[in-house]
Short mmCIF file of N, CA and C in Angstrom, two decimals:
data_model
loop_
_atom_site.label_atom_id
_atom_site.label_comp_id
_atom_site.label_asym_id
_atom_site.label_seq_id
_atom_site.Cartn_x
_atom_site.Cartn_y
_atom_site.Cartn_z
N UNK A 18 0.85 -1.16 0.00
CA UNK A 18 0.00 0.00 0.00
C UNK A 18 0.90 1.24 0.00
N UNK A 19 0.40 2.31 -0.60
CA UNK A 19 1.23 3.50 -0.77
C UNK A 19 1.42 4.29 0.50
N UNK A 20 0.41 4.31 1.38
CA UNK A 20 0.47 5.18 2.55
C UNK A 20 0.84 4.45 3.82
N UNK A 21 0.42 5.01 4.93
CA UNK A 21 0.77 4.45 6.23
C UNK A 21 -0.49 4.29 7.07
N UNK A 22 -0.55 3.20 7.85
CA UNK A 22 -1.72 2.92 8.67
C UNK A 22 -1.87 3.91 9.83
N UNK A 23 -0.80 4.67 10.19
CA UNK A 23 -0.94 5.61 11.30
C UNK A 23 -1.92 6.72 10.96
N UNK A 24 -2.31 6.89 9.69
CA UNK A 24 -3.29 7.89 9.30
C UNK A 24 -4.72 7.38 9.54
N UNK A 25 -4.86 6.12 9.94
CA UNK A 25 -6.17 5.53 10.15
C UNK A 25 -6.54 5.68 11.62
N UNK A 26 -7.67 6.34 11.90
CA UNK A 26 -8.08 6.49 13.31
C UNK A 26 -8.23 5.13 13.99
N UNK A 27 -7.83 5.08 15.24
CA UNK A 27 -7.93 3.84 16.01
C UNK A 27 -9.37 3.32 16.04
N UNK A 28 -10.34 4.22 16.12
CA UNK A 28 -11.75 3.80 16.16
C UNK A 28 -12.14 3.05 14.89
N UNK A 29 -11.58 3.44 13.75
CA UNK A 29 -11.86 2.76 12.49
C UNK A 29 -11.20 1.39 12.48
N UNK A 30 -9.95 1.32 12.94
CA UNK A 30 -9.26 0.03 13.01
C UNK A 30 -10.02 -0.93 13.93
N UNK A 31 -10.50 -0.42 15.06
CA UNK A 31 -11.25 -1.24 16.01
C UNK A 31 -12.56 -1.72 15.40
N UNK A 32 -13.25 -0.84 14.69
CA UNK A 32 -14.51 -1.20 14.04
C UNK A 32 -14.29 -2.31 13.03
N UNK A 33 -13.33 -2.15 12.14
CA UNK A 33 -13.07 -3.16 11.11
C UNK A 33 -12.64 -4.48 11.74
N UNK A 34 -11.83 -4.41 12.79
CA UNK A 34 -11.43 -5.63 13.48
C UNK A 34 -12.66 -6.34 14.07
N UNK A 35 -13.58 -5.54 14.64
CA UNK A 35 -14.81 -6.10 15.20
C UNK A 35 -15.69 -6.76 14.15
N UNK A 36 -15.58 -6.32 12.93
CA UNK A 36 -16.34 -6.92 11.83
C UNK A 36 -15.64 -8.14 11.25
N UNK A 37 -14.48 -8.48 11.81
CA UNK A 37 -13.75 -9.66 11.34
C UNK A 37 -12.81 -9.38 10.18
N UNK A 38 -12.47 -8.12 9.96
CA UNK A 38 -11.56 -7.75 8.88
C UNK A 38 -10.13 -7.69 9.40
N UNK A 39 -9.20 -8.14 8.60
CA UNK A 39 -7.78 -8.12 8.95
C UNK A 39 -7.07 -7.03 8.13
N UNK A 40 -6.08 -6.36 8.75
CA UNK A 40 -5.32 -5.37 7.97
C UNK A 40 -4.47 -6.05 6.91
N UNK A 41 -4.29 -5.36 5.79
CA UNK A 41 -3.43 -5.85 4.71
C UNK A 41 -2.04 -5.26 4.93
N UNK A 42 -1.06 -6.13 5.13
CA UNK A 42 0.32 -5.67 5.27
C UNK A 42 0.97 -5.56 3.90
N UNK A 43 0.75 -6.58 3.07
CA UNK A 43 1.36 -6.63 1.75
C UNK A 43 0.38 -7.33 0.80
N UNK A 44 -0.14 -6.63 -0.22
CA UNK A 44 -1.08 -7.25 -1.15
C UNK A 44 -0.54 -8.52 -1.81
N UNK A 45 0.79 -8.61 -1.99
CA UNK A 45 1.37 -9.80 -2.61
C UNK A 45 1.12 -11.06 -1.79
N UNK A 46 0.89 -10.89 -0.49
CA UNK A 46 0.60 -12.05 0.36
C UNK A 46 -0.82 -12.58 0.15
N UNK A 47 -1.63 -11.83 -0.61
CA UNK A 47 -3.03 -12.23 -0.83
C UNK A 47 -3.26 -12.70 -2.26
N UNK A 48 -2.21 -13.12 -2.95
CA UNK A 48 -2.34 -13.54 -4.35
C UNK A 48 -3.18 -14.81 -4.53
N UNK A 49 -3.36 -15.57 -3.47
CA UNK A 49 -4.18 -16.79 -3.56
C UNK A 49 -5.50 -16.65 -2.83
N UNK A 50 -5.80 -15.46 -2.35
CA UNK A 50 -7.01 -15.25 -1.54
C UNK A 50 -8.10 -14.55 -2.33
N UNK A 51 -9.33 -14.94 -2.06
CA UNK A 51 -10.50 -14.26 -2.61
C UNK A 51 -11.32 -13.78 -1.43
N UNK A 52 -12.05 -12.70 -1.63
CA UNK A 52 -12.86 -12.20 -0.54
C UNK A 52 -13.29 -10.77 -0.76
N UNK A 53 -13.55 -10.11 0.36
CA UNK A 53 -14.06 -8.74 0.37
C UNK A 53 -13.03 -7.86 1.05
N UNK A 54 -12.97 -6.58 0.63
CA UNK A 54 -11.98 -5.69 1.20
C UNK A 54 -12.53 -4.28 1.36
N UNK A 55 -11.83 -3.51 2.19
CA UNK A 55 -12.06 -2.08 2.34
C UNK A 55 -10.73 -1.40 2.05
N UNK A 56 -10.73 -0.52 1.08
CA UNK A 56 -9.55 0.26 0.73
C UNK A 56 -9.70 1.64 1.35
N UNK A 57 -8.70 2.08 2.09
CA UNK A 57 -8.75 3.38 2.76
C UNK A 57 -7.88 4.39 2.03
N UNK A 58 -8.46 5.57 1.75
CA UNK A 58 -7.78 6.59 0.96
C UNK A 58 -7.90 7.95 1.59
N UNK A 59 -6.81 8.71 1.54
CA UNK A 59 -6.86 10.13 1.90
C UNK A 59 -7.11 10.89 0.60
N UNK A 60 -8.14 11.74 0.63
CA UNK A 60 -8.52 12.51 -0.55
C UNK A 60 -8.55 13.98 -0.15
N UNK A 61 -7.93 14.85 -0.95
CA UNK A 61 -7.98 16.29 -0.66
C UNK A 61 -9.31 16.89 -1.14
N UNK A 62 -9.62 18.07 -0.66
CA UNK A 62 -10.82 18.77 -1.11
C UNK A 62 -10.62 19.17 -2.57
N UNK A 63 -11.42 18.60 -3.43
CA UNK A 63 -11.39 18.93 -4.86
C UNK A 63 -12.46 18.18 -5.61
N UNK A 64 -12.65 18.56 -6.86
CA UNK A 64 -13.57 17.85 -7.74
C UNK A 64 -12.74 16.91 -8.61
N UNK A 65 -13.18 15.68 -8.70
CA UNK A 65 -12.49 14.69 -9.53
C UNK A 65 -13.54 14.06 -10.45
N UNK A 66 -13.21 13.99 -11.73
CA UNK A 66 -14.13 13.35 -12.68
C UNK A 66 -14.07 11.85 -12.47
N UNK A 67 -15.23 11.27 -12.21
CA UNK A 67 -15.34 9.83 -11.94
C UNK A 67 -16.19 9.19 -13.04
N UNK A 68 -15.56 8.89 -14.16
CA UNK A 68 -16.23 8.20 -15.26
C UNK A 68 -17.59 8.78 -15.58
N UNK A 69 -18.58 7.90 -15.74
CA UNK A 69 -19.93 8.30 -16.10
C UNK A 69 -20.63 9.09 -14.99
N UNK A 70 -20.13 9.03 -13.76
CA UNK A 70 -20.72 9.83 -12.69
C UNK A 70 -20.46 11.31 -12.92
N UNK A 71 -19.39 11.61 -13.65
CA UNK A 71 -19.01 12.99 -13.89
C UNK A 71 -18.19 13.53 -12.73
N UNK A 72 -18.09 14.87 -12.63
CA UNK A 72 -17.30 15.46 -11.55
C UNK A 72 -17.96 15.21 -10.19
N UNK A 73 -17.16 14.76 -9.25
CA UNK A 73 -17.64 14.51 -7.88
C UNK A 73 -16.82 15.41 -6.96
N UNK A 74 -17.51 16.15 -6.09
CA UNK A 74 -16.84 17.02 -5.12
C UNK A 74 -16.49 16.21 -3.87
N UNK A 75 -15.24 16.24 -3.50
CA UNK A 75 -14.76 15.53 -2.32
C UNK A 75 -14.33 16.54 -1.27
N UNK A 76 -14.71 16.29 -0.03
CA UNK A 76 -14.18 17.05 1.11
C UNK A 76 -12.86 16.40 1.50
N UNK A 77 -11.97 17.15 2.11
CA UNK A 77 -10.71 16.58 2.58
C UNK A 77 -11.01 15.55 3.65
N UNK A 78 -10.47 14.35 3.48
CA UNK A 78 -10.71 13.35 4.51
C UNK A 78 -10.30 11.96 4.13
N UNK A 79 -10.61 11.05 5.05
CA UNK A 79 -10.36 9.63 4.88
C UNK A 79 -11.63 8.98 4.33
N UNK A 80 -11.47 8.23 3.25
CA UNK A 80 -12.59 7.54 2.60
C UNK A 80 -12.33 6.04 2.62
N UNK A 81 -13.42 5.28 2.62
CA UNK A 81 -13.33 3.82 2.56
C UNK A 81 -14.11 3.34 1.35
N UNK A 82 -13.46 2.54 0.53
CA UNK A 82 -14.09 1.94 -0.64
C UNK A 82 -14.25 0.45 -0.38
N UNK A 83 -15.46 -0.06 -0.58
CA UNK A 83 -15.74 -1.48 -0.37
C UNK A 83 -15.75 -2.18 -1.72
N UNK A 84 -14.99 -3.27 -1.81
CA UNK A 84 -14.93 -4.04 -3.05
C UNK A 84 -14.76 -5.52 -2.76
N UNK A 85 -14.66 -6.29 -3.83
CA UNK A 85 -14.47 -7.72 -3.67
C UNK A 85 -13.61 -8.26 -4.80
N UNK A 86 -13.06 -9.43 -4.57
CA UNK A 86 -12.28 -10.15 -5.55
C UNK A 86 -12.64 -11.61 -5.41
N UNK A 87 -13.41 -12.10 -6.35
CA UNK A 87 -13.87 -13.47 -6.22
C UNK A 87 -13.88 -14.24 -7.51
N UNK A 88 -13.40 -13.61 -8.57
CA UNK A 88 -13.39 -14.29 -9.86
C UNK A 88 -12.33 -15.36 -9.93
N UNK A 89 -12.36 -16.12 -11.01
CA UNK A 89 -11.40 -17.21 -11.19
C UNK A 89 -9.95 -16.74 -11.12
N UNK A 90 -9.66 -15.68 -11.85
CA UNK A 90 -8.27 -15.23 -11.92
C UNK A 90 -8.01 -13.95 -11.15
N UNK A 91 -9.05 -13.40 -10.52
CA UNK A 91 -8.89 -12.15 -9.79
C UNK A 91 -8.88 -12.45 -8.29
N UNK A 92 -7.75 -12.20 -7.67
CA UNK A 92 -7.62 -12.42 -6.24
C UNK A 92 -7.51 -11.08 -5.53
N UNK A 93 -7.56 -11.11 -4.22
CA UNK A 93 -7.39 -9.87 -3.45
C UNK A 93 -6.05 -9.22 -3.74
N UNK A 94 -5.02 -10.02 -3.89
CA UNK A 94 -3.69 -9.48 -4.21
C UNK A 94 -3.69 -8.74 -5.54
N UNK A 95 -4.34 -9.35 -6.55
CA UNK A 95 -4.42 -8.69 -7.85
C UNK A 95 -5.23 -7.39 -7.77
N UNK A 96 -6.37 -7.46 -7.11
CA UNK A 96 -7.25 -6.28 -7.04
C UNK A 96 -6.58 -5.14 -6.28
N UNK A 97 -6.01 -5.44 -5.12
CA UNK A 97 -5.36 -4.39 -4.34
C UNK A 97 -4.11 -3.87 -5.04
N UNK A 98 -3.41 -4.74 -5.74
CA UNK A 98 -2.27 -4.30 -6.53
C UNK A 98 -2.68 -3.34 -7.62
N UNK A 99 -3.80 -3.62 -8.27
CA UNK A 99 -4.32 -2.72 -9.30
C UNK A 99 -4.65 -1.35 -8.71
N UNK A 100 -5.30 -1.36 -7.55
CA UNK A 100 -5.63 -0.09 -6.91
C UNK A 100 -4.38 0.73 -6.61
N UNK A 101 -3.29 0.05 -6.31
CA UNK A 101 -2.06 0.74 -5.96
C UNK A 101 -1.31 1.35 -7.13
N UNK A 102 -1.68 0.97 -8.35
CA UNK A 102 -1.02 1.53 -9.53
C UNK A 102 -1.75 2.79 -9.99
N UNK A 103 -1.01 3.82 -10.28
CA UNK A 103 -1.62 5.06 -10.80
C UNK A 103 -2.00 4.90 -12.28
N UNK A 104 -1.11 4.27 -13.04
CA UNK A 104 -1.34 4.11 -14.47
C UNK A 104 -2.08 2.81 -14.73
N UNK A 105 -3.27 2.93 -15.30
CA UNK A 105 -4.09 1.76 -15.62
C UNK A 105 -5.23 2.20 -16.51
N UNK A 106 -5.82 1.26 -17.19
CA UNK A 106 -7.04 1.55 -17.92
C UNK A 106 -8.12 1.76 -16.87
N UNK A 107 -8.83 2.88 -16.95
CA UNK A 107 -9.85 3.19 -15.95
C UNK A 107 -11.18 2.56 -16.38
N UNK A 108 -11.55 1.49 -15.69
CA UNK A 108 -12.78 0.76 -15.99
C UNK A 108 -13.87 1.02 -14.96
N UNK A 109 -13.47 1.14 -13.71
CA UNK A 109 -14.41 1.27 -12.61
C UNK A 109 -14.25 2.63 -11.95
N UNK A 110 -15.26 3.04 -11.20
CA UNK A 110 -15.21 4.34 -10.52
C UNK A 110 -13.94 4.48 -9.67
N UNK A 111 -13.59 3.44 -8.94
CA UNK A 111 -12.43 3.52 -8.05
C UNK A 111 -11.14 3.77 -8.83
N UNK A 112 -11.08 3.33 -10.08
CA UNK A 112 -9.89 3.57 -10.90
C UNK A 112 -9.63 5.06 -11.10
N UNK A 113 -10.69 5.83 -11.24
CA UNK A 113 -10.54 7.27 -11.43
C UNK A 113 -9.99 7.93 -10.17
N UNK A 114 -10.40 7.42 -9.03
CA UNK A 114 -9.93 7.97 -7.76
C UNK A 114 -8.49 7.57 -7.48
N UNK A 115 -8.18 6.28 -7.63
CA UNK A 115 -6.84 5.80 -7.28
C UNK A 115 -5.77 6.23 -8.29
N UNK A 116 -6.18 6.63 -9.49
CA UNK A 116 -5.19 7.10 -10.45
C UNK A 116 -4.93 8.61 -10.32
N UNK A 117 -5.71 9.30 -9.49
CA UNK A 117 -5.51 10.73 -9.29
C UNK A 117 -4.26 10.94 -8.43
N UNK A 118 -3.37 11.82 -8.88
CA UNK A 118 -2.08 12.03 -8.21
C UNK A 118 -2.20 12.60 -6.81
N UNK A 119 -3.36 13.18 -6.45
CA UNK A 119 -3.52 13.80 -5.13
C UNK A 119 -4.12 12.84 -4.10
N UNK A 120 -4.54 11.68 -4.54
CA UNK A 120 -5.17 10.70 -3.65
C UNK A 120 -4.11 9.71 -3.17
N UNK A 121 -4.14 9.41 -1.88
CA UNK A 121 -3.17 8.49 -1.28
C UNK A 121 -3.88 7.31 -0.64
N UNK A 122 -3.45 6.12 -0.99
CA UNK A 122 -3.95 4.92 -0.31
C UNK A 122 -3.22 4.81 1.01
N UNK A 123 -3.98 4.68 2.12
CA UNK A 123 -3.34 4.62 3.43
C UNK A 123 -3.46 3.25 4.09
N UNK A 124 -4.23 2.35 3.49
CA UNK A 124 -4.35 1.02 4.06
C UNK A 124 -5.51 0.25 3.45
N UNK A 125 -5.64 -0.98 3.89
CA UNK A 125 -6.74 -1.83 3.44
C UNK A 125 -7.00 -2.90 4.49
N UNK A 126 -8.22 -3.38 4.51
CA UNK A 126 -8.65 -4.48 5.38
C UNK A 126 -9.35 -5.50 4.50
N UNK A 127 -9.32 -6.77 4.92
CA UNK A 127 -9.92 -7.81 4.09
C UNK A 127 -10.47 -8.95 4.94
N UNK A 128 -11.30 -9.75 4.29
CA UNK A 128 -11.79 -10.99 4.88
C UNK A 128 -12.12 -11.97 3.76
N UNK A 129 -11.97 -13.23 4.07
CA UNK A 129 -12.38 -14.28 3.13
C UNK A 129 -13.66 -14.96 3.65
N UNK A 130 -14.20 -14.45 4.72
CA UNK A 130 -15.42 -15.00 5.32
C UNK A 130 -16.58 -14.88 4.32
N UNK A 131 -17.19 -16.00 3.98
CA UNK A 131 -18.23 -16.03 2.95
C UNK A 131 -19.46 -15.19 3.31
N UNK A 132 -19.74 -15.04 4.60
CA UNK A 132 -20.92 -14.27 5.00
C UNK A 132 -20.70 -12.77 4.92
N UNK A 133 -19.44 -12.34 4.83
CA UNK A 133 -19.13 -10.91 4.74
C UNK A 133 -18.96 -10.54 3.27
N UNK A 134 -20.06 -10.47 2.56
CA UNK A 134 -20.02 -10.14 1.14
C UNK A 134 -19.79 -8.64 0.95
N UNK A 135 -19.55 -8.26 -0.27
CA UNK A 135 -19.37 -6.86 -0.61
C UNK A 135 -20.62 -6.06 -0.23
N UNK A 136 -21.79 -6.60 -0.54
CA UNK A 136 -23.04 -5.92 -0.21
C UNK A 136 -23.21 -5.80 1.30
N UNK A 137 -22.94 -6.87 2.02
CA UNK A 137 -23.06 -6.86 3.48
C UNK A 137 -22.14 -5.80 4.09
N UNK A 138 -20.90 -5.75 3.63
CA UNK A 138 -19.95 -4.79 4.17
C UNK A 138 -20.34 -3.36 3.78
N UNK A 139 -20.82 -3.15 2.57
CA UNK A 139 -21.26 -1.81 2.15
C UNK A 139 -22.46 -1.35 2.98
N UNK A 140 -23.37 -2.26 3.29
CA UNK A 140 -24.52 -1.91 4.12
C UNK A 140 -24.06 -1.53 5.53
N UNK A 141 -23.13 -2.29 6.08
CA UNK A 141 -22.60 -1.96 7.42
C UNK A 141 -21.95 -0.57 7.41
N UNK A 142 -21.18 -0.28 6.38
CA UNK A 142 -20.53 1.04 6.29
C UNK A 142 -21.58 2.13 6.14
N UNK A 143 -22.61 1.88 5.33
CA UNK A 143 -23.67 2.89 5.11
C UNK A 143 -24.44 3.20 6.39
N UNK A 144 -24.48 2.25 7.32
CA UNK A 144 -25.15 2.48 8.60
C UNK A 144 -24.33 3.38 9.52
N UNK A 145 -23.03 3.52 9.25
CA UNK A 145 -22.13 4.27 10.12
C UNK A 145 -21.58 5.56 9.53
N UNK A 146 -21.42 5.58 8.20
CA UNK A 146 -20.70 6.68 7.55
C UNK A 146 -21.51 7.27 6.39
N UNK A 147 -21.29 8.55 6.09
CA UNK A 147 -21.92 9.15 4.91
C UNK A 147 -21.41 8.47 3.64
N UNK A 148 -22.31 8.23 2.71
CA UNK A 148 -21.98 7.54 1.47
C UNK A 148 -21.85 8.53 0.32
N UNK A 149 -20.95 8.24 -0.59
CA UNK A 149 -20.87 8.96 -1.85
C UNK A 149 -21.80 8.18 -2.78
N UNK A 150 -22.98 8.72 -2.98
CA UNK A 150 -24.04 7.99 -3.68
C UNK A 150 -23.62 7.54 -5.07
N UNK A 151 -23.95 6.30 -5.35
CA UNK A 151 -23.76 5.65 -6.64
C UNK A 151 -22.30 5.33 -6.98
N UNK A 152 -21.35 5.77 -6.16
CA UNK A 152 -19.94 5.48 -6.44
C UNK A 152 -19.69 3.99 -6.23
N UNK A 153 -19.24 3.33 -7.28
CA UNK A 153 -18.93 1.91 -7.20
C UNK A 153 -20.14 1.02 -7.26
N UNK A 154 -21.30 1.63 -7.38
CA UNK A 154 -22.55 0.87 -7.38
C UNK A 154 -23.63 1.70 -8.08
N UNK A 155 -23.34 2.11 -9.29
CA UNK A 155 -24.25 3.03 -9.97
C UNK A 155 -25.61 2.42 -10.27
N UNK A 156 -25.70 1.09 -10.26
CA UNK A 156 -27.01 0.47 -10.48
C UNK A 156 -27.76 0.22 -9.17
N UNK A 157 -27.14 0.56 -8.05
CA UNK A 157 -27.72 0.40 -6.71
C UNK A 157 -28.10 -1.04 -6.41
N UNK A 158 -27.43 -1.98 -7.04
CA UNK A 158 -27.69 -3.40 -6.82
C UNK A 158 -27.40 -3.77 -5.36
N UNK A 159 -28.19 -4.63 -4.81
CA UNK A 159 -27.98 -5.09 -3.44
C UNK A 159 -28.52 -4.15 -2.39
N UNK A 160 -29.19 -3.07 -2.82
CA UNK A 160 -29.78 -2.15 -1.87
C UNK A 160 -28.80 -1.21 -1.21
N UNK A 161 -27.59 -1.13 -1.74
CA UNK A 161 -26.61 -0.20 -1.17
C UNK A 161 -26.57 1.07 -2.01
N UNK A 162 -26.53 2.23 -1.36
CA UNK A 162 -26.53 3.49 -2.10
C UNK A 162 -25.19 3.84 -2.72
N UNK A 163 -24.16 3.09 -2.41
CA UNK A 163 -22.83 3.33 -2.95
C UNK A 163 -21.81 2.49 -2.22
N UNK A 164 -20.57 2.51 -2.70
CA UNK A 164 -19.51 1.71 -2.09
C UNK A 164 -18.34 2.56 -1.64
N UNK A 165 -18.51 3.89 -1.62
CA UNK A 165 -17.46 4.78 -1.12
C UNK A 165 -18.05 5.59 0.03
N UNK A 166 -17.31 5.65 1.14
CA UNK A 166 -17.82 6.26 2.37
C UNK A 166 -16.83 7.28 2.92
N UNK A 167 -17.35 8.38 3.43
CA UNK A 167 -16.52 9.40 4.07
C UNK A 167 -16.37 8.98 5.52
N UNK A 168 -15.15 8.63 5.92
CA UNK A 168 -14.90 8.07 7.24
C UNK A 168 -14.60 9.16 8.27
N UNK A 169 -13.70 10.07 7.92
CA UNK A 169 -13.29 11.10 8.88
C UNK A 169 -12.60 12.23 8.15
N UNK A 170 -12.80 13.47 8.63
CA UNK A 170 -12.03 14.57 8.04
C UNK A 170 -10.57 14.47 8.46
N UNK A 171 -9.69 14.97 7.60
CA UNK A 171 -8.28 15.02 7.95
C UNK A 171 -7.80 16.46 7.82
N UNK A 172 -6.84 16.84 8.64
CA UNK A 172 -6.37 18.23 8.58
C UNK A 172 -5.68 18.55 7.26
#
């Protein structure tokens, strides 16, 4: 991961741990794992064009993106590694955010627990944090209003 976990509030680390999520130390260690993850990003106050969503205004702060890696050839290691690269073909909303030079990845949490699906984790986050509507879930499938959440302001 590009950033440092010390930028993550202890309350957030405790919450994710309580949900059964483990911190990611090195995405390469997850090359054989499939599951659900939360990617944590520091985003400055600015407007960033997010694909078909268009320009999205972000407040300065810590954001959490909920995703999954469960395909045949897509593992958590591959997915998190992709998020960590700035240069990539931008296919998904998160690609527009992670390729922006002002956005910093500060950590990630993951689980392979089958009951903790992407939808389940997004719903849990939506119960606690403000959501960036339709981000990562523009079809609103699974009853979640989005998959990107504003966790905490940062100075």
